[in-house]
Short mmCIF file of C-alpha atoms and ligand atoms in Angstrom, two decimals:
data_model
loop_
_atom_site.label_atom_id
_atom_site.label_comp_id
_atom_site.label_asym_id
_atom_site.label_seq_id
_atom_site.Cartn_x
_atom_site.Cartn_y
_atom_site.Cartn_z
CA MET A 449 103.31 150.73 207.52
CA PHE A 450 103.49 154.47 207.03
CA GLU A 451 106.65 155.95 208.46
CA GLY A 452 105.91 159.35 209.97
CA LEU A 453 107.24 162.46 208.29
CA SER A 454 108.88 163.60 211.50
CA GLU A 455 111.04 160.47 211.55
CA LYS A 456 111.94 160.81 207.89
CA LEU A 457 112.98 164.43 208.26
CA SER A 458 115.10 163.55 211.24
CA SER A 459 116.85 160.75 209.43
CA ILE A 460 117.62 163.02 206.47
CA LEU A 461 118.69 166.11 208.33
CA ASP A 462 120.23 164.81 211.51
CA GLY A 463 123.09 163.32 209.48
CA LEU A 464 124.34 166.86 208.92
CA THR A 465 127.31 167.41 211.14
CA ARG A 466 127.71 171.08 210.38
CA ARG A 467 126.14 173.62 212.61
CA GLY A 468 124.83 176.96 211.56
CA ALA A 469 122.35 177.92 208.88
CA LEU A 470 120.46 175.36 206.79
CA THR A 471 121.42 175.50 203.14
CA GLU A 472 119.06 175.15 200.22
CA GLU A 473 120.64 171.78 199.51
CA ASP A 474 119.94 170.48 203.04
CA VAL A 475 116.40 171.69 202.83
CA ASN A 476 115.62 170.34 199.36
CA ALA A 477 116.10 166.73 200.39
CA ALA A 478 113.75 167.29 203.31
CA LEU A 479 111.20 169.06 201.15
CA ARG A 480 110.95 166.06 198.87
CA GLU A 481 109.75 164.08 201.88
CA VAL A 482 107.38 166.84 202.94
CA ARG A 483 105.89 166.84 199.47
CA ARG A 484 105.49 163.07 199.45
CA ALA A 485 103.89 163.03 202.91
CA LEU A 486 101.39 165.72 201.96
CA LEU A 487 100.42 163.89 198.80
CA GLU A 488 99.99 160.69 200.83
CA ALA A 489 97.77 162.67 203.19
CA ASP A 490 95.64 163.55 200.12
CA VAL A 491 96.51 167.22 200.00
CA ALA A 492 95.78 168.67 196.56
CA LEU A 493 98.84 169.13 194.35
CA GLU A 494 98.48 172.90 193.95
CA VAL A 495 98.26 173.26 197.73
CA VAL A 496 101.30 171.02 198.21
CA ARG A 497 103.31 173.26 195.89
CA SER A 498 102.49 176.47 197.68
CA PHE A 499 103.03 174.81 201.04
CA VAL A 500 106.47 173.53 200.09
CA ASP A 501 107.47 176.97 198.78
CA LYS A 502 106.49 178.57 202.07
CA VAL A 503 108.43 176.01 204.08
CA ARG A 504 111.47 176.51 201.82
CA THR A 505 111.37 180.25 202.41
CA ARG A 506 111.24 179.77 206.15
CA ALA A 507 113.82 177.01 206.37
CA VAL A 508 116.66 178.06 204.03
CA GLY A 509 119.10 180.17 205.95
CA ALA A 510 117.47 179.45 209.30
CA GLU A 511 120.04 179.06 212.08
CA VAL A 512 119.91 175.70 213.82
CA ILE A 513 119.87 176.52 217.48
CA ARG A 514 121.91 174.35 219.81
CA SER A 515 119.11 172.76 221.76
CA VAL A 516 117.48 171.08 218.74
CA THR A 517 118.64 168.92 215.86
CA PRO A 518 118.22 170.20 212.26
CA GLY A 519 115.52 167.56 211.82
CA GLN A 520 113.56 168.79 214.80
CA MET A 521 113.86 172.31 213.58
CA VAL A 522 112.47 171.56 210.14
CA VAL A 523 109.68 169.47 211.69
CA LYS A 524 108.75 172.52 213.75
CA ILE A 525 108.79 174.79 210.71
CA VAL A 526 106.56 172.34 208.82
CA HIS A 527 104.23 172.01 211.81
CA ASP A 528 103.91 175.77 212.27
CA GLN A 529 103.29 176.30 208.58
CA LEU A 530 100.59 173.61 208.63
CA VAL A 531 98.86 175.23 211.59
CA GLU A 532 99.05 178.62 209.93
CA MET A 533 97.52 177.34 206.70
CA LEU A 534 94.86 175.31 208.53
CA GLY A 535 93.78 178.49 210.31
CA SER A 536 95.27 179.33 213.66
CA ASP A 537 92.15 180.74 215.26
CA ALA A 538 89.42 178.33 216.22
CA GLU A 539 86.25 179.62 214.61
CA THR A 540 82.80 178.48 215.54
CA ILE A 541 79.32 179.04 214.23
CA ASP A 542 78.34 182.69 214.16
CA LEU A 543 74.87 183.34 215.56
CA ASN A 544 75.33 187.06 215.76
CA ALA A 545 72.25 188.14 213.83
CA VAL A 546 68.60 188.87 214.39
CA PRO A 547 66.83 185.63 215.31
CA PRO A 548 65.73 183.34 213.86
CA VAL A 549 69.25 183.04 212.41
CA PRO A 550 69.18 181.02 209.16
CA ILE A 551 71.96 178.46 208.71
CA LEU A 552 72.16 176.79 205.32
CA MET A 553 73.74 173.35 205.06
CA VAL A 554 75.14 172.44 201.65
CA GLY A 555 77.19 169.56 200.29
CA LEU A 556 77.18 166.41 198.23
CA GLN A 557 74.86 163.52 198.96
CA GLY A 558 76.50 161.07 201.32
CA SER A 559 78.86 163.67 202.78
CA GLY A 560 77.02 163.47 206.10
CA LYS A 561 75.01 166.65 205.61
CA THR A 562 71.76 165.54 207.25
CA THR A 563 73.49 163.89 210.18
CA THR A 564 75.65 166.97 210.65
CA THR A 565 72.59 169.24 210.56
CA ALA A 566 71.14 167.29 213.49
CA LYS A 567 74.50 167.22 215.30
CA ILE A 568 74.86 170.99 215.07
CA ALA A 569 71.23 171.53 216.11
CA LYS A 570 71.83 169.34 219.15
CA ARG A 571 75.01 171.17 220.02
CA LEU A 572 73.37 174.60 219.77
CA THR A 573 70.49 173.35 221.91
CA ASP A 574 72.60 171.65 224.57
CA ARG A 575 75.60 173.95 224.79
CA SER A 576 74.38 177.35 223.65
CA ASN A 577 70.85 177.02 224.95
CA ARG A 578 69.27 178.01 221.62
CA ARG A 579 65.90 176.93 220.34
CA VAL A 580 66.50 175.39 216.96
CA LEU A 581 64.10 174.46 214.17
CA MET A 582 65.32 172.18 211.39
CA ALA A 583 63.87 171.77 207.91
CA SER A 584 64.79 169.51 205.01
CA LEU A 585 64.66 171.13 201.58
CA ASP A 586 65.24 167.89 199.70
CA THR A 587 62.06 167.90 197.64
CA ARG A 588 63.21 165.06 195.41
CA ARG A 589 63.94 162.58 198.17
CA PRO A 590 61.13 162.11 200.69
CA ALA A 591 63.39 159.68 202.54
CA ALA A 592 65.83 162.51 203.26
CA MET A 593 63.03 164.57 204.78
CA GLU A 594 61.98 161.64 206.94
CA GLN A 595 65.57 161.01 207.97
CA LEU A 596 65.84 164.55 209.33
CA ALA A 597 62.54 164.18 211.20
CA ILE A 598 63.78 160.94 212.78
CA LEU A 599 67.09 162.53 213.76
CA GLY A 600 65.17 165.49 215.18
CA LYS A 601 63.22 163.20 217.48
CA GLN A 602 66.43 161.48 218.49
CA VAL A 603 68.21 164.71 219.46
CA GLY A 604 65.14 166.48 220.82
CA VAL A 605 65.07 169.21 218.15
CA GLU A 606 61.89 170.19 216.32
CA THR A 607 61.59 169.75 212.58
CA LEU A 608 59.26 171.63 210.28
CA PRO A 609 56.19 169.54 209.40
CA ILE A 610 56.54 168.07 205.90
CA VAL A 611 54.16 169.46 203.28
CA ALA A 612 54.28 167.71 199.91
CA GLY A 613 54.51 169.68 196.68
CA GLN A 614 56.44 172.73 197.89
CA SER A 615 59.66 173.98 196.32
CA ALA A 616 62.88 174.30 198.31
CA VAL A 617 62.48 178.08 198.52
CA GLN A 618 58.88 177.74 199.67
CA ILE A 619 59.88 175.32 202.40
CA ALA A 620 62.72 177.59 203.50
CA ARG A 621 60.38 180.58 203.72
CA ARG A 622 57.83 178.53 205.63
CA ALA A 623 60.56 177.41 208.05
CA ILE A 624 61.65 180.96 208.77
CA GLU A 625 58.09 182.10 209.26
CA ALA A 626 57.36 179.20 211.61
CA ALA A 627 60.55 179.93 213.53
CA ARG A 628 59.63 183.59 213.87
CA LEU A 629 56.14 182.80 215.12
CA GLY A 630 57.41 180.07 217.40
CA GLY A 631 60.18 182.15 218.95
CA PHE A 632 63.06 179.99 217.70
CA ASP A 633 66.62 181.35 217.72
CA VAL A 634 68.04 179.37 214.80
CA VAL A 635 66.65 177.75 211.64
CA MET A 636 68.77 175.04 210.09
CA LEU A 637 68.04 174.38 206.44
CA ASP A 638 69.28 171.07 205.06
CA THR A 639 69.50 171.52 201.29
CA ALA A 640 69.24 168.69 198.78
CA GLY A 641 72.42 166.81 197.97
CA ARG A 642 73.49 165.15 194.74
CA VAL A 643 76.10 162.52 194.13
CA THR A 644 78.12 164.96 192.04
CA VAL A 645 78.21 168.73 191.77
CA ASP A 646 75.53 169.74 189.29
CA GLU A 647 74.15 173.03 188.14
CA ALA A 648 70.55 172.41 189.20
CA LEU A 649 71.70 171.68 192.74
CA MET A 650 73.86 174.79 192.86
CA ALA A 651 71.15 177.01 191.42
CA GLU A 652 68.64 175.78 193.97
CA ALA A 653 70.97 176.31 196.92
CA ALA A 654 71.91 179.78 195.67
CA GLU A 655 68.24 180.65 195.35
CA VAL A 656 67.53 179.48 198.89
CA LYS A 657 70.49 181.46 200.18
CA ALA A 658 69.19 184.64 198.54
CA ALA A 659 65.61 184.06 199.68
CA THR A 660 66.57 183.43 203.31
CA ASN A 661 69.54 185.77 203.61
CA ALA A 662 71.37 182.87 205.25
CA HIS A 663 73.79 184.03 207.91
CA GLU A 664 75.98 180.94 207.77
CA VAL A 665 76.40 178.68 204.75
CA LEU A 666 78.19 175.57 205.93
CA LEU A 667 79.70 173.20 203.42
CA VAL A 668 79.71 169.63 204.70
CA ALA A 669 82.52 167.61 203.15
CA ASP A 670 83.81 164.10 203.63
CA ALA A 671 87.45 164.01 204.76
CA LEU A 672 87.88 160.67 203.02
CA THR A 673 87.22 162.12 199.57
CA GLY A 674 90.78 163.42 199.48
CA GLN A 675 91.70 165.24 196.31
CA ASP A 676 88.06 165.65 195.24
CA ALA A 677 87.41 167.75 198.31
CA VAL A 678 89.14 170.67 196.62
CA ASN A 679 86.93 170.58 193.55
CA THR A 680 83.84 170.31 195.71
CA ALA A 681 84.89 173.21 197.91
CA ARG A 682 85.79 175.40 194.97
CA ALA A 683 82.50 174.66 193.20
CA PHE A 684 80.29 175.35 196.21
CA ASP A 685 82.19 178.40 197.33
CA GLY A 686 82.37 179.87 193.85
CA ARG A 687 78.71 179.36 193.07
CA ILE A 688 77.01 179.84 196.43
CA GLY A 689 79.59 181.37 198.75
CA VAL A 690 80.22 179.42 201.91
CA THR A 691 81.09 180.85 205.32
CA GLY A 692 82.61 177.73 206.81
CA ILE A 693 83.34 174.05 206.33
CA VAL A 694 82.42 171.03 208.41
CA LEU A 695 84.68 168.09 207.72
CA THR A 696 83.07 164.71 208.40
CA ARG A 697 84.53 161.22 208.89
CA MET A 698 87.61 162.48 210.67
CA ASP A 699 87.21 159.33 212.80
CA GLY A 700 88.19 157.33 209.71
CA ASP A 701 91.71 156.82 208.50
CA ALA A 702 91.85 160.09 206.57
CA ARG A 703 95.07 161.87 207.37
CA GLY A 704 93.34 165.21 207.22
CA GLY A 705 94.79 166.51 204.00
CA ALA A 706 91.33 167.56 202.84
CA ALA A 707 91.23 170.12 205.64
CA LEU A 708 94.40 171.76 204.43
CA SER A 709 93.31 171.72 200.79
CA MET A 710 89.84 173.11 201.39
CA ARG A 711 91.04 175.82 203.68
CA ALA A 712 93.85 176.85 201.34
CA VAL A 713 91.73 176.90 198.22
CA THR A 714 88.68 178.70 199.59
CA GLY A 715 90.15 180.62 202.52
CA ARG A 716 87.06 179.55 204.49
CA PRO A 717 87.56 178.23 208.00
CA ILE A 718 86.96 174.63 209.02
CA LYS A 719 84.47 175.24 211.82
CA LEU A 720 83.70 171.77 213.08
CA VAL A 721 84.65 168.15 212.45
CA GLY A 722 82.48 165.05 212.48
CA THR A 723 84.06 162.16 214.33
CA GLY A 724 81.49 159.38 214.13
CA GLU A 725 77.97 158.30 213.30
CA LYS A 726 76.53 159.16 216.70
CA VAL A 727 74.68 162.44 217.08
CA ASP A 728 77.16 163.88 219.53
CA ALA A 729 80.23 162.96 217.48
CA LEU A 730 81.00 166.56 216.52
CA GLU A 731 84.05 168.46 217.68
CA GLU A 732 85.74 171.79 217.31
CA PHE A 733 88.50 171.91 214.76
CA HIS A 734 91.99 171.88 216.24
CA PRO A 735 94.61 172.84 213.62
CA GLY A 736 97.44 171.55 215.83
CA ARG A 737 95.94 168.08 216.02
CA VAL A 738 95.40 167.90 212.29
CA ALA A 739 98.94 169.15 211.70
CA ASN A 740 100.26 166.31 213.88
CA ARG A 741 98.11 163.83 212.04
CA ILE A 742 99.45 164.98 208.69
CA LEU A 743 103.02 164.93 210.04
CA GLY A 744 102.48 161.37 211.27
P1 GDP B 839 73.88 163.12 203.47
O1 GDP B 839 73.45 162.33 202.27
O2 GDP B 839 75.01 164.04 203.13
O3 GDP B 839 72.77 163.82 204.16
O4 GDP B 839 74.54 162.08 204.47
P2 GDP B 839 73.98 161.43 205.82
O5 GDP B 839 73.86 162.45 206.87
O6 GDP B 839 72.78 160.62 205.50
O7 GDP B 839 75.21 160.52 206.21
C1 GDP B 839 75.62 159.42 205.42
C2 GDP B 839 76.27 158.38 206.33
O8 GDP B 839 77.47 158.90 206.89
C3 GDP B 839 75.40 158.00 207.52
O9 GDP B 839 75.50 156.60 207.70
C4 GDP B 839 76.02 158.75 208.69
O10 GDP B 839 75.82 158.10 209.92
C5 GDP B 839 77.48 158.75 208.29
N1 GDP B 839 78.26 159.85 208.90
C6 GDP B 839 77.97 161.18 208.92
N2 GDP B 839 78.94 161.88 209.54
C7 GDP B 839 79.88 160.97 209.94
C8 GDP B 839 81.15 161.07 210.63
O11 GDP B 839 81.63 162.14 211.01
N3 GDP B 839 81.81 159.90 210.83
C9 GDP B 839 81.33 158.70 210.41
N4 GDP B 839 82.04 157.61 210.66
N5 GDP B 839 80.16 158.57 209.76
C10 GDP B 839 79.44 159.69 209.52
#
């Protein structure tokens, strides 16, 4: 069984009988455990390194106050640094633009992109009282288009009628036009996914972004992909430019390291998390909760 980092840090540091400032030596033993715990939580190596450096800077020389043990103090420093790097302010979807506001959904196939598109559409309908139109741009997989239409029926959100033979950009333009005529507030565009990052996929999504002037570009990523999440995030952000990340499968046994990695590498906020297969299994991102999960 995984022993939580908090316990490990306590057992290392609470043996210190001295009071006063933590020395580099005290801290180094603890940092080895921090490093190991982050790697076990699937945080990318480069992110682990910068995280550990930041914790070292904060911890060495810090006075241990009387009411806490050295272990508790370092746990708090690690926790606070995690929250800071995960993004302290809760950020949600920005609809502050002239309607219909285009939201582009990007990500790898199987990440949960289509399901998440419907979840967000439902949330905007139910909670923010917006009229949402969804459209699938996956011209190569008719099944993906049908899946979105089925989900739309399930959540009570309209989908753009499917017309065979159109390109992704043509469908996106048609969706925006239909939304304008129909008085919709938001248009959600579910781009095609591929099993791996490939140039054709990126080029198509970039083209759709330019053609629609998408206000939000949300990268949907699977929390269980661990270290790969960083490469995915870097590729999508570098090529297309994302405005936020939705992390799916946080109901699984992922420790949440992907959140830290993706945020650190791209600087883009995690806006929402998927917590199950059901259409309402979507939650706001709470950095404190993820920090606790990583700490164990
Ligand atoms: P896409 O290929 O990226 O569009 O992925 P789908 O939306 O088709 O999702 C793939 C599978 O993942 C489906 O079975 C979804 O129900 C499931 N899924 C999506 N999001 C979550 C989540 O947050 N948690 C869990 N457990 N399953 C999810």
